[in-house]
Amino acid sequence: MYQATLSRRSYRFSDLRQLMAKASPARSGDYLAEVAADSAEERMAARIALAELPLKTFLQQLLVPYEQDEVTRLIIDSHDVLAFAPISHLTVGDFRDWLLSEQADSLMLTRVAAGITPEMAAAVSKLMRNQDLILVAKKCRVITRFRNTIGLPGHLSVRLQPNHPTDSLQGIAASMLDGLLYGSGDAVVGINPASDSLPLLEKLNYMLDDVIQRFAIPTQSCVLTHVTNTLRLIERGAPVDLVFQSIAGTEAANSGFGINLALLAEAQQAALSLNRGTLGHNVMYFETGQGSCLSSNAHHGVDQQTCEARAYAVARHFSPLLINTVVGFIGPEYLYDGKQIIRAGLEDHFCGKLLGLPLGCDVCYTNHAEADQDDMDTLLTLLATAGLTFLIGVPGADDIMLNYQSTSFHDALYIRELLGLKHAPEFADWLTKMHITDDLGRLCDTAANHPLLLALQGEQP
């Protein structure tokens, strides 16, 4: 039992799960799950009680039972006691103050990351204002490598997302060319296929690999199909760079995705066996999003933001090259409007970076949400200020296959110019060599005989 008194009224919370949920900022998914605070006053009372809670409590009182959930077992069994030692004496409120202090610099945050559980990260985020989430995330340094270097300070990468509603190879190639000529694609060239046809998925892999190899592009490709399809593609000898999978924060939710930890481990080892990375061996790419556990009725009464943070424990175990929260994709049932989407994006980025992950974000919303592109401009700007690892680049910001609104190649140009953010260094050198950007990183005028344009037309460069 936890309690706090506010305005001469005593509020009681039956267990840690309820305390965490009641302390969460208001969002439609928690109301749908009937775990949210009934009033702003109850929410503040829960935060007061949460602030006084020792961090050690999260190692003793588990939100999802250990014997029922392999994600919980992963969190507890892999907890690094030595990394936790410098902060083990703190309460959640003290932890917030420490994170905001000069003592918690980039080196120290890297040292303690393995000692922070997702529940600790989620708890402290509930006590933080947006500016706190931005400031602490900015101090976190997470660098990964496959064919280039992602996550360096002062850099921002872009996933080039050339989706097509019928998986037309020509249509995908046109969008890919468009993105490359705008300087996008250093995070990954990643396709969400409309089909699960293995022969078609194989063709997509070969097409992406052909372009990357022909023009010696220092980047990686990924066809974002189910992990079991990727395993079959590897068995068939397809040129697979990264293994993709959507993940969630409970075993039951992951079962709904048709996955478990053992399957992810098998896929990771299969990708590593191909030895396709030139600079590093981070071969996994994960996507997450608040509301996935609730949508599959697999949340165990835990609030959606804490469930999301638990998904990051799954990702951390497999040392991914990339992970991003698809923040507004599930819909207004979980994040109702622009205000809720912005807050969720900042929370996810903060928690992921604090746990040592290369967190990116699909800054997005569905067309029936109470949000618009101005909200996405705001979130993009805040996240980039906070040190976002990568964002999504979609032609015109309108994904014609997934039917949602995201960020465009032009949005990436805007945020680079605004904040002086650079491409991955190896990719930046390639852009200059290909006369796509000049020595200062500015876009060049593209001539009609540019090798990439000739390749699209089927001519020899």
Tab-separated table of C-alpha atoms in Angstrom, residues 44-455:
chain	number	residue	atom	x	y	z
A	44	MET	CA	-0.087	14.491	-8.419
A	45	ALA	CA	-0.584	12.482	-5.235
A	46	ALA	CA	0.689	9.387	-7.009
A	47	ARG	CA	3.746	11.290	-8.183
A	48	ILE	CA	4.475	12.460	-4.648
A	49	ALA	CA	4.317	8.883	-3.384
A	50	LEU	CA	6.369	7.624	-6.317
A	51	ALA	CA	9.081	10.218	-5.719
A	52	GLU	CA	9.676	8.793	-2.232
A	53	LEU	CA	10.030	5.208	-3.477
A	54	PRO	CA	13.548	3.691	-3.338
A	55	LEU	CA	14.828	2.533	-6.704
A	56	LYS	CA	15.632	-0.849	-5.146
A	57	THR	CA	11.890	-1.459	-4.834
A	58	PHE	CA	11.697	-2.244	-8.545
A	59	LEU	CA	14.048	-5.196	-8.048
A	60	GLN	CA	11.839	-6.581	-5.289
A	61	GLN	CA	8.271	-5.791	-6.351
A	62	LEU	CA	7.739	-6.865	-9.950
A	63	LEU	CA	4.968	-5.348	-12.026
A	64	VAL	CA	4.602	-8.499	-14.139
A	65	PRO	CA	5.210	-11.795	-12.277
A	66	TYR	CA	8.635	-13.383	-12.794
A	67	GLU	CA	7.263	-16.896	-13.216
A	68	GLN	CA	4.718	-15.792	-15.848
A	69	ASP	CA	6.780	-13.552	-18.096
A	70	GLU	CA	10.125	-14.063	-19.843
A	71	VAL	CA	10.610	-10.305	-20.278
A	72	THR	CA	10.486	-9.893	-16.494
A	73	ARG	CA	12.957	-12.750	-16.124
A	74	LEU	CA	15.248	-11.083	-18.668
A	75	ILE	CA	15.100	-7.776	-16.784
A	76	ILE	CA	15.871	-9.314	-13.394
A	77	ASP	CA	18.377	-11.955	-14.483
A	78	SER	CA	20.431	-9.532	-16.595
A	79	HIS	CA	20.441	-6.682	-14.077
A	80	ASP	CA	23.983	-5.379	-13.541
A	81	VAL	CA	24.460	-4.896	-9.803
A	82	LEU	CA	27.830	-3.146	-10.169
A	83	ALA	CA	26.442	-0.645	-12.690
A	84	PHE	CA	23.505	-0.007	-10.336
A	85	ALA	CA	25.739	0.648	-7.317
A	86	PRO	CA	26.282	4.417	-7.853
A	87	ILE	CA	22.505	5.054	-7.808
A	88	SER	CA	21.285	2.162	-5.639
A	89	HIS	CA	20.730	4.405	-2.612
A	90	LEU	CA	18.449	6.843	-4.429
A	91	THR	CA	14.692	7.256	-4.401
A	92	VAL	CA	12.889	7.906	-7.676
A	93	GLY	CA	12.766	11.621	-6.837
A	94	ASP	CA	16.463	11.655	-5.954
A	95	PHE	CA	17.171	9.828	-9.209
A	96	ARG	CA	15.504	12.636	-11.153
A	97	ASP	CA	17.621	15.238	-9.372
A	98	TRP	CA	20.766	13.191	-9.983
A	99	LEU	CA	20.019	12.770	-13.688
A	100	LEU	CA	19.661	16.537	-14.034
A	101	SER	CA	22.867	17.256	-12.117
A	102	GLU	CA	26.311	17.851	-13.598
A	103	GLN	CA	27.485	14.652	-11.898
A	104	ALA	CA	25.385	12.641	-14.367
A	105	ASP	CA	27.478	13.431	-17.428
A	106	SER	CA	27.631	11.307	-20.583
A	107	LEU	CA	30.333	9.000	-19.219
A	108	MET	CA	28.492	8.376	-15.956
A	109	LEU	CA	25.187	7.732	-17.742
A	110	THR	CA	26.905	5.147	-19.931
A	111	ARG	CA	28.377	3.469	-16.822
A	112	VAL	CA	25.042	3.106	-15.014
A	113	ALA	CA	22.835	2.226	-18.011
A	114	ALA	CA	23.024	-1.536	-17.478
A	115	GLY	CA	21.978	-1.058	-13.858
A	116	ILE	CA	18.781	0.805	-14.723
A	117	THR	CA	15.701	-1.329	-15.256
A	118	PRO	CA	12.912	-0.243	-17.616
A	119	GLU	CA	10.584	0.268	-14.660
A	120	MET	CA	13.090	2.632	-13.024
A	121	ALA	CA	13.377	4.612	-16.250
A	122	ALA	CA	9.601	4.748	-16.669
A	123	ALA	CA	9.097	5.783	-13.036
A	124	VAL	CA	11.506	8.708	-13.148
A	125	SER	CA	10.100	9.883	-16.482
A	126	LYS	CA	6.702	10.292	-14.814
A	127	LEU	CA	8.212	12.913	-12.488
A	128	MET	CA	9.891	14.865	-15.272
A	129	ARG	CA	8.774	17.819	-17.338
A	130	ASN	CA	9.371	17.780	-21.077
A	131	GLN	CA	12.495	19.911	-20.682
A	132	ASP	CA	13.895	17.388	-18.188
A	133	LEU	CA	13.360	14.531	-20.635
A	134	ILE	CA	15.135	16.507	-23.355
A	135	LEU	CA	18.093	17.581	-21.216
A	136	VAL	CA	18.899	14.123	-19.854
A	137	ALA	CA	18.432	12.340	-23.179
A	138	LYS	CA	20.797	14.857	-24.768
A	139	LYS	CA	23.547	13.712	-22.372
A	140	CYS	CA	23.185	10.035	-23.296
A	141	ARG	CA	25.647	8.680	-25.876
A	142	VAL	CA	24.791	5.494	-27.776
A	143	ILE	CA	26.851	4.613	-30.866
A	144	THR	CA	26.250	1.614	-33.152
A	145	ARG	CA	27.860	0.369	-36.367
A	146	PHE	CA	27.218	-1.878	-39.342
A	147	ARG	CA	28.466	-0.185	-42.540
A	148	ASN	CA	28.572	3.276	-41.019
A	149	THR	CA	28.630	4.946	-37.601
A	150	ILE	CA	25.293	5.975	-36.102
A	151	GLY	CA	24.634	8.043	-32.974
A	152	LEU	CA	27.659	10.335	-32.789
A	153	PRO	CA	27.034	13.652	-30.971
A	154	GLY	CA	25.953	16.361	-33.385
A	155	HIS	CA	24.770	13.830	-35.956
A	156	LEU	CA	21.311	12.693	-37.061
A	157	SER	CA	20.609	9.778	-39.382
A	158	VAL	CA	17.553	9.115	-41.548
A	159	ARG	CA	15.836	5.883	-42.455
A	160	LEU	CA	14.906	6.072	-46.119
A	161	GLN	CA	11.449	4.462	-46.303
A	162	PRO	CA	10.496	3.897	-49.970
A	163	ASN	CA	7.281	1.947	-49.393
A	164	HIS	CA	4.893	1.085	-52.224
A	165	PRO	CA	1.305	-0.267	-51.945
A	166	THR	CA	1.959	-3.057	-54.469
A	167	ASP	CA	5.682	-3.557	-53.789
A	168	SER	CA	6.488	-2.302	-57.281
A	169	LEU	CA	10.243	-2.562	-57.717
A	170	GLN	CA	10.241	0.454	-60.034
A	171	GLY	CA	8.147	2.515	-57.622
A	172	ILE	CA	10.375	1.590	-54.704
A	173	ALA	CA	13.492	2.394	-56.729
A	174	ALA	CA	12.085	5.827	-57.630
A	175	SER	CA	11.399	6.672	-53.988
A	176	MET	CA	14.802	5.336	-52.987
A	177	LEU	CA	16.478	7.532	-55.584
A	178	ASP	CA	14.462	10.519	-54.389
A	179	GLY	CA	15.639	9.983	-50.831
A	180	LEU	CA	19.289	9.450	-51.714
A	181	LEU	CA	19.366	12.651	-53.762
A	182	TYR	CA	18.037	14.492	-50.702
A	183	GLY	CA	20.810	12.965	-48.578
A	184	SER	CA	18.599	10.470	-46.720
A	185	GLY	CA	19.366	6.818	-46.023
A	186	ASP	CA	22.331	6.722	-43.661
A	187	ALA	CA	20.371	4.926	-40.924
A	188	VAL	CA	18.966	2.267	-43.249
A	189	VAL	CA	17.055	1.866	-46.481
A	190	GLY	CA	14.061	0.076	-45.028
A	191	ILE	CA	10.982	-1.190	-46.863
A	192	ASN	CA	7.685	-2.173	-45.247
A	193	PRO	CA	6.503	-4.760	-47.771
A	194	ALA	CA	2.816	-5.068	-48.577
A	195	SER	CA	3.206	-8.803	-49.239
A	196	ASP	CA	4.531	-11.777	-47.272
A	197	SER	CA	5.430	-13.620	-50.492
A	198	LEU	CA	8.898	-15.050	-49.964
A	199	PRO	CA	9.953	-14.770	-53.648
A	200	LEU	CA	8.923	-11.110	-53.660
A	201	LEU	CA	10.715	-10.414	-50.360
A	202	GLU	CA	13.793	-12.029	-51.871
A	203	LYS	CA	13.581	-9.759	-54.931
A	204	LEU	CA	13.363	-6.709	-52.681
A	205	ASN	CA	16.480	-7.772	-50.782
A	206	TYR	CA	18.426	-8.317	-53.990
A	207	MET	CA	17.309	-4.990	-55.455
A	208	LEU	CA	18.378	-3.034	-52.370
A	209	ASP	CA	21.670	-4.878	-52.198
A	210	ASP	CA	22.328	-4.264	-55.891
A	211	VAL	CA	21.945	-0.488	-55.508
A	212	ILE	CA	24.068	-0.377	-52.343
A	213	GLN	CA	26.833	-2.497	-53.854
A	214	ARG	CA	26.788	-0.893	-57.314
A	215	PHE	CA	27.242	2.595	-55.917
A	216	ALA	CA	29.299	1.553	-52.863
A	217	ILE	CA	26.857	3.271	-50.497
A	218	PRO	CA	28.032	2.998	-46.871
A	219	THR	CA	24.633	2.094	-45.497
A	220	GLN	CA	22.500	-0.975	-44.826
A	221	SER	CA	19.182	-2.301	-46.081
A	222	CYS	CA	16.271	-4.011	-44.379
A	223	VAL	CA	13.003	-5.524	-45.559
A	224	LEU	CA	10.743	-5.143	-42.548
A	225	THR	CA	9.014	-8.498	-42.674
A	226	HIS	CA	8.387	-10.937	-39.834
A	227	VAL	CA	11.519	-12.431	-38.319
A	228	THR	CA	10.542	-15.937	-39.443
A	229	ASN	CA	10.451	-14.731	-43.061
A	230	THR	CA	13.897	-13.187	-42.641
A	231	LEU	CA	15.241	-16.476	-41.307
A	232	ARG	CA	13.891	-18.244	-44.376
A	233	LEU	CA	15.461	-15.591	-46.618
A	234	ILE	CA	18.823	-16.148	-44.947
A	235	GLU	CA	18.453	-19.893	-45.496
A	236	ARG	CA	17.800	-19.205	-49.205
A	237	GLY	CA	21.015	-17.176	-49.440
A	238	ALA	CA	19.384	-13.741	-49.783
A	239	PRO	CA	21.635	-10.722	-49.026
A	240	VAL	CA	20.125	-9.797	-45.647
A	241	ASP	CA	21.804	-6.948	-43.757
A	242	LEU	CA	19.509	-6.341	-40.774
A	243	VAL	CA	16.888	-8.496	-39.074
A	244	PHE	CA	13.707	-6.596	-38.275
A	245	GLN	CA	10.975	-7.295	-35.763
A	246	SER	CA	8.259	-5.405	-33.896
A	247	ILE	CA	8.576	-6.096	-30.165
A	248	ALA	CA	6.595	-5.361	-27.009
A	249	GLY	CA	7.108	-5.304	-23.262
A	250	THR	CA	5.455	-8.533	-22.128
A	251	GLU	CA	5.803	-12.162	-23.116
A	252	ALA	CA	2.093	-12.354	-23.960
A	253	ALA	CA	2.263	-9.349	-26.281
A	254	ASN	CA	5.331	-10.742	-28.015
A	255	SER	CA	3.507	-14.042	-28.422
A	256	GLY	CA	0.824	-12.043	-30.223
A	257	PHE	CA	3.565	-10.905	-32.610
A	258	GLY	CA	4.543	-14.544	-33.080
A	259	ILE	CA	7.926	-14.183	-31.390
A	260	ASN	CA	9.862	-14.974	-28.231
A	261	LEU	CA	13.381	-14.314	-26.995
A	262	ALA	CA	14.716	-17.619	-28.298
A	263	LEU	CA	13.491	-16.863	-31.823
A	264	LEU	CA	15.103	-13.413	-31.765
A	265	ALA	CA	18.370	-14.969	-30.578
A	266	GLU	CA	18.256	-17.476	-33.440
A	267	ALA	CA	17.696	-14.675	-35.951
A	268	GLN	CA	20.525	-12.601	-34.512
A	269	GLN	CA	22.964	-15.488	-34.818
A	270	ALA	CA	21.820	-16.194	-38.376
A	271	ALA	CA	22.437	-12.577	-39.400
A	272	LEU	CA	25.822	-12.499	-37.660
A	273	SER	CA	26.856	-15.637	-39.543
A	274	LEU	CA	26.553	-13.718	-42.831
A	275	ASN	CA	29.257	-11.274	-41.680
A	276	ARG	CA	27.973	-8.504	-43.947
A	277	GLY	CA	28.884	-5.592	-41.689
A	278	THR	CA	32.092	-3.736	-42.517
A	279	LEU	CA	32.445	-1.523	-39.428
A	280	GLY	CA	30.434	-3.383	-36.802
A	281	HIS	CA	28.112	-6.225	-35.982
A	282	ASN	CA	24.886	-4.586	-34.761
A	283	VAL	CA	22.496	-6.576	-36.967
A	284	MET	CA	19.066	-6.100	-35.363
A	285	TYR	CA	16.404	-3.467	-36.038
A	286	PHE	CA	13.389	-3.186	-33.720
A	287	GLU	CA	10.224	-1.097	-33.714
A	288	THR	CA	7.992	-0.431	-30.738
A	289	GLY	CA	5.110	1.846	-29.795
A	290	GLN	CA	3.004	2.717	-26.779
A	291	GLY	CA	-0.241	0.768	-26.766
A	292	SER	CA	0.922	-2.503	-28.320
A	293	CYS	CA	0.493	-4.471	-25.082
A	294	LEU	CA	-2.949	-3.005	-24.464
A	295	SER	CA	-4.084	-3.636	-28.027
A	296	SER	CA	-3.345	-7.348	-27.579
A	297	ASN	CA	-4.842	-7.455	-24.052
A	298	ALA	CA	-1.409	-8.390	-22.698
A	299	HIS	CA	-0.579	-5.468	-20.402
A	300	HIS	CA	-1.162	-7.143	-16.998
A	301	GLY	CA	-2.713	-3.923	-15.685
A	302	VAL	CA	0.523	-2.010	-16.310
A	303	ASP	CA	0.301	1.463	-17.871
A	304	GLN	CA	1.227	1.709	-21.533
A	305	GLN	CA	4.345	3.833	-21.081
A	306	THR	CA	5.877	1.381	-18.603
A	307	CYS	CA	5.029	-1.493	-20.961
A	308	GLU	CA	6.814	0.410	-23.713
A	309	ALA	CA	9.920	0.856	-21.558
A	310	ARG	CA	9.937	-2.893	-20.865
A	311	ALA	CA	10.162	-3.504	-24.632
A	312	TYR	CA	13.484	-1.692	-24.499
A	313	ALA	CA	14.841	-4.438	-22.234
A	314	VAL	CA	14.148	-6.901	-25.039
A	315	ALA	CA	15.894	-4.661	-27.548
A	316	ARG	CA	18.877	-3.977	-25.274
A	317	HIS	CA	19.532	-7.703	-24.934
A	318	PHE	CA	20.189	-7.978	-28.681
A	319	SER	CA	22.424	-4.900	-29.180
A	320	PRO	CA	20.478	-3.457	-32.131
A	321	LEU	CA	21.837	-1.113	-34.750
A	322	LEU	CA	18.523	0.751	-34.651
A	323	ILE	CA	15.336	0.866	-32.615
A	324	ASN	CA	12.532	3.344	-33.041
A	325	THR	CA	9.227	4.082	-31.433
A	326	VAL	CA	6.456	4.489	-34.010
A	327	VAL	CA	4.935	6.982	-31.673
A	328	GLY	CA	1.519	7.865	-33.122
A	329	PHE	CA	0.909	4.967	-35.482
A	330	ILE	CA	-1.495	2.833	-33.433
A	331	GLY	CA	-4.065	5.629	-33.239
A	332	PRO	CA	-6.015	7.982	-30.973
A	333	GLU	CA	-7.327	5.114	-28.857
A	334	TYR	CA	-3.865	5.099	-27.262
A	335	LEU	CA	-2.505	8.610	-27.883
A	336	TYR	CA	-5.452	10.888	-28.533
A	337	ASP	CA	-3.969	14.138	-29.785
A	338	GLY	CA	-0.817	16.055	-30.598
A	339	LYS	CA	-0.126	16.855	-26.942
A	340	GLN	CA	-0.199	13.180	-25.944
A	341	ILE	CA	1.881	12.127	-28.972
A	342	ILE	CA	4.535	14.753	-28.210
A	343	ARG	CA	4.796	13.696	-24.576
A	344	ALA	CA	4.967	10.002	-25.485
A	345	GLY	CA	7.707	10.612	-28.044
A	346	LEU	CA	9.847	12.460	-25.504
A	347	GLU	CA	9.250	9.772	-22.865
A	348	ASP	CA	10.153	6.942	-25.220
A	349	HIS	CA	13.308	8.672	-26.416
A	350	PHE	CA	14.400	9.459	-22.860
A	351	CYS	CA	13.791	5.923	-21.556
A	352	GLY	CA	15.474	4.262	-24.525
A	353	LYS	CA	18.570	6.441	-24.380
A	354	LEU	CA	18.809	6.083	-20.593
A	355	LEU	CA	18.777	2.300	-20.998
A	356	GLY	CA	21.603	2.491	-23.548
A	357	LEU	CA	19.692	2.117	-26.815
A	358	PRO	CA	20.110	3.912	-30.170
A	359	LEU	CA	16.585	5.308	-29.985
A	360	GLY	CA	15.029	6.853	-33.056
A	361	CYS	CA	11.455	7.910	-33.670
A	362	ASP	CA	8.884	7.677	-36.397
A	363	VAL	CA	7.332	11.076	-35.736
A	364	CYS	CA	3.886	10.189	-36.998
A	365	TYR	CA	0.128	10.196	-36.573
A	366	THR	CA	-2.892	8.544	-38.136
A	367	ASN	CA	-5.415	10.585	-40.063
A	368	HIS	CA	-8.162	10.132	-37.465
A	369	ALA	CA	-6.055	11.472	-34.558
A	370	GLU	CA	-6.475	15.002	-33.225
A	371	ALA	CA	-3.064	15.982	-34.564
A	372	ASP	CA	-1.525	17.603	-37.606
A	373	GLN	CA	1.838	18.230	-39.223
A	374	ASP	CA	2.482	21.239	-37.003
A	375	ASP	CA	2.436	18.880	-34.021
A	376	MET	CA	4.936	16.665	-35.821
A	377	ASP	CA	7.167	19.680	-36.528
A	378	THR	CA	7.153	20.419	-32.810
A	379	LEU	CA	7.976	16.853	-31.792
A	380	LEU	CA	10.681	16.526	-34.447
A	381	THR	CA	12.348	19.722	-33.269
A	382	LEU	CA	12.210	18.703	-29.610
A	383	LEU	CA	13.543	15.203	-30.286
A	384	ALA	CA	16.385	16.426	-32.476
A	385	THR	CA	17.325	18.901	-29.746
A	386	ALA	CA	17.351	15.941	-27.341
A	387	GLY	CA	19.850	14.015	-29.491
A	388	LEU	CA	17.554	11.785	-31.542
A	389	THR	CA	19.493	8.973	-33.221
A	390	PHE	CA	17.450	8.825	-36.406
A	391	LEU	CA	14.104	9.754	-37.941
A	392	ILE	CA	12.047	8.475	-40.847
A	393	GLY	CA	12.176	9.879	-44.366
A	394	VAL	CA	9.061	9.254	-46.489
A	395	PRO	CA	8.329	10.978	-49.824
A	396	GLY	CA	6.094	13.935	-48.986
A	397	ALA	CA	5.703	12.662	-45.391
A	398	ASP	CA	2.725	10.570	-46.582
A	399	ASP	CA	3.279	6.826	-46.519
A	400	ILE	CA	1.129	5.509	-49.357
A	401	MET	CA	1.429	1.887	-48.227
A	402	LEU	CA	0.888	2.178	-44.462
A	403	ASN	CA	-1.537	5.125	-44.857
A	404	TYR	CA	-0.241	7.399	-42.125
A	405	GLN	CA	1.592	10.711	-41.847
A	406	SER	CA	5.273	10.746	-40.967
A	407	THR	CA	8.286	12.955	-41.723
A	408	SER	CA	9.736	13.710	-45.141
A	409	PHE	CA	13.147	14.101	-46.741
A	410	HIS	CA	12.520	17.863	-46.563
A	411	ASP	CA	11.893	17.630	-42.809
A	412	ALA	CA	15.334	16.065	-42.438
A	413	LEU	CA	16.854	18.973	-44.383
A	414	TYR	CA	15.040	21.430	-42.112
A	415	ILE	CA	16.271	19.931	-38.877
A	416	ARG	CA	19.837	19.513	-40.138
A	417	GLU	CA	19.993	23.171	-41.145
A	418	LEU	CA	18.299	24.376	-37.952
A	419	LEU	CA	20.577	22.508	-35.543
A	420	GLY	CA	23.674	21.958	-37.682
A	421	LEU	CA	23.308	18.171	-37.546
A	422	LYS	CA	25.526	15.987	-39.708
A	423	HIS	CA	25.031	12.698	-41.555
A	424	ALA	CA	26.828	9.552	-40.455
A	425	PRO	CA	30.444	10.414	-41.364
A	426	GLU	CA	30.976	7.587	-43.865
A	427	PHE	CA	27.695	8.438	-45.600
A	428	ALA	CA	28.571	12.142	-45.631
A	429	ASP	CA	31.809	11.342	-47.469
A	430	TRP	CA	29.855	9.296	-50.025
A	431	LEU	CA	27.352	12.114	-50.585
A	432	THR	CA	30.221	14.496	-51.329
A	433	LYS	CA	31.938	11.992	-53.603
A	434	MET	CA	28.689	11.510	-55.541
A	435	HIS	CA	28.178	15.301	-55.843
A	436	ILE	CA	24.906	15.096	-53.931
A	437	THR	CA	26.237	17.488	-51.281
A	438	ASP	CA	29.141	19.924	-51.305
A	439	ASP	CA	32.032	20.064	-48.844
A	440	LEU	CA	29.812	21.932	-46.361
A	441	GLY	CA	27.071	19.307	-46.533
A	442	ARG	CA	24.681	21.436	-48.605
A	443	LEU	CA	22.649	19.844	-51.406
A	444	CYS	CA	24.021	20.274	-54.912
A	445	ASP	CA	21.949	20.752	-58.044
A	446	THR	CA	21.422	17.325	-59.599
A	447	ALA	CA	22.374	17.047	-63.267
A	448	ALA	CA	20.304	14.947	-65.650
A	449	ASN	CA	23.266	12.643	-66.240
A	450	HIS	CA	23.814	11.899	-62.573
A	451	PRO	CA	24.727	8.180	-62.171
A	452	LEU	CA	21.768	7.504	-59.877
A	453	LEU	CA	19.320	9.004	-62.372
A	454	LEU	CA	20.819	7.032	-65.225
A	455	ALA	CA	20.569	3.836	-63.179
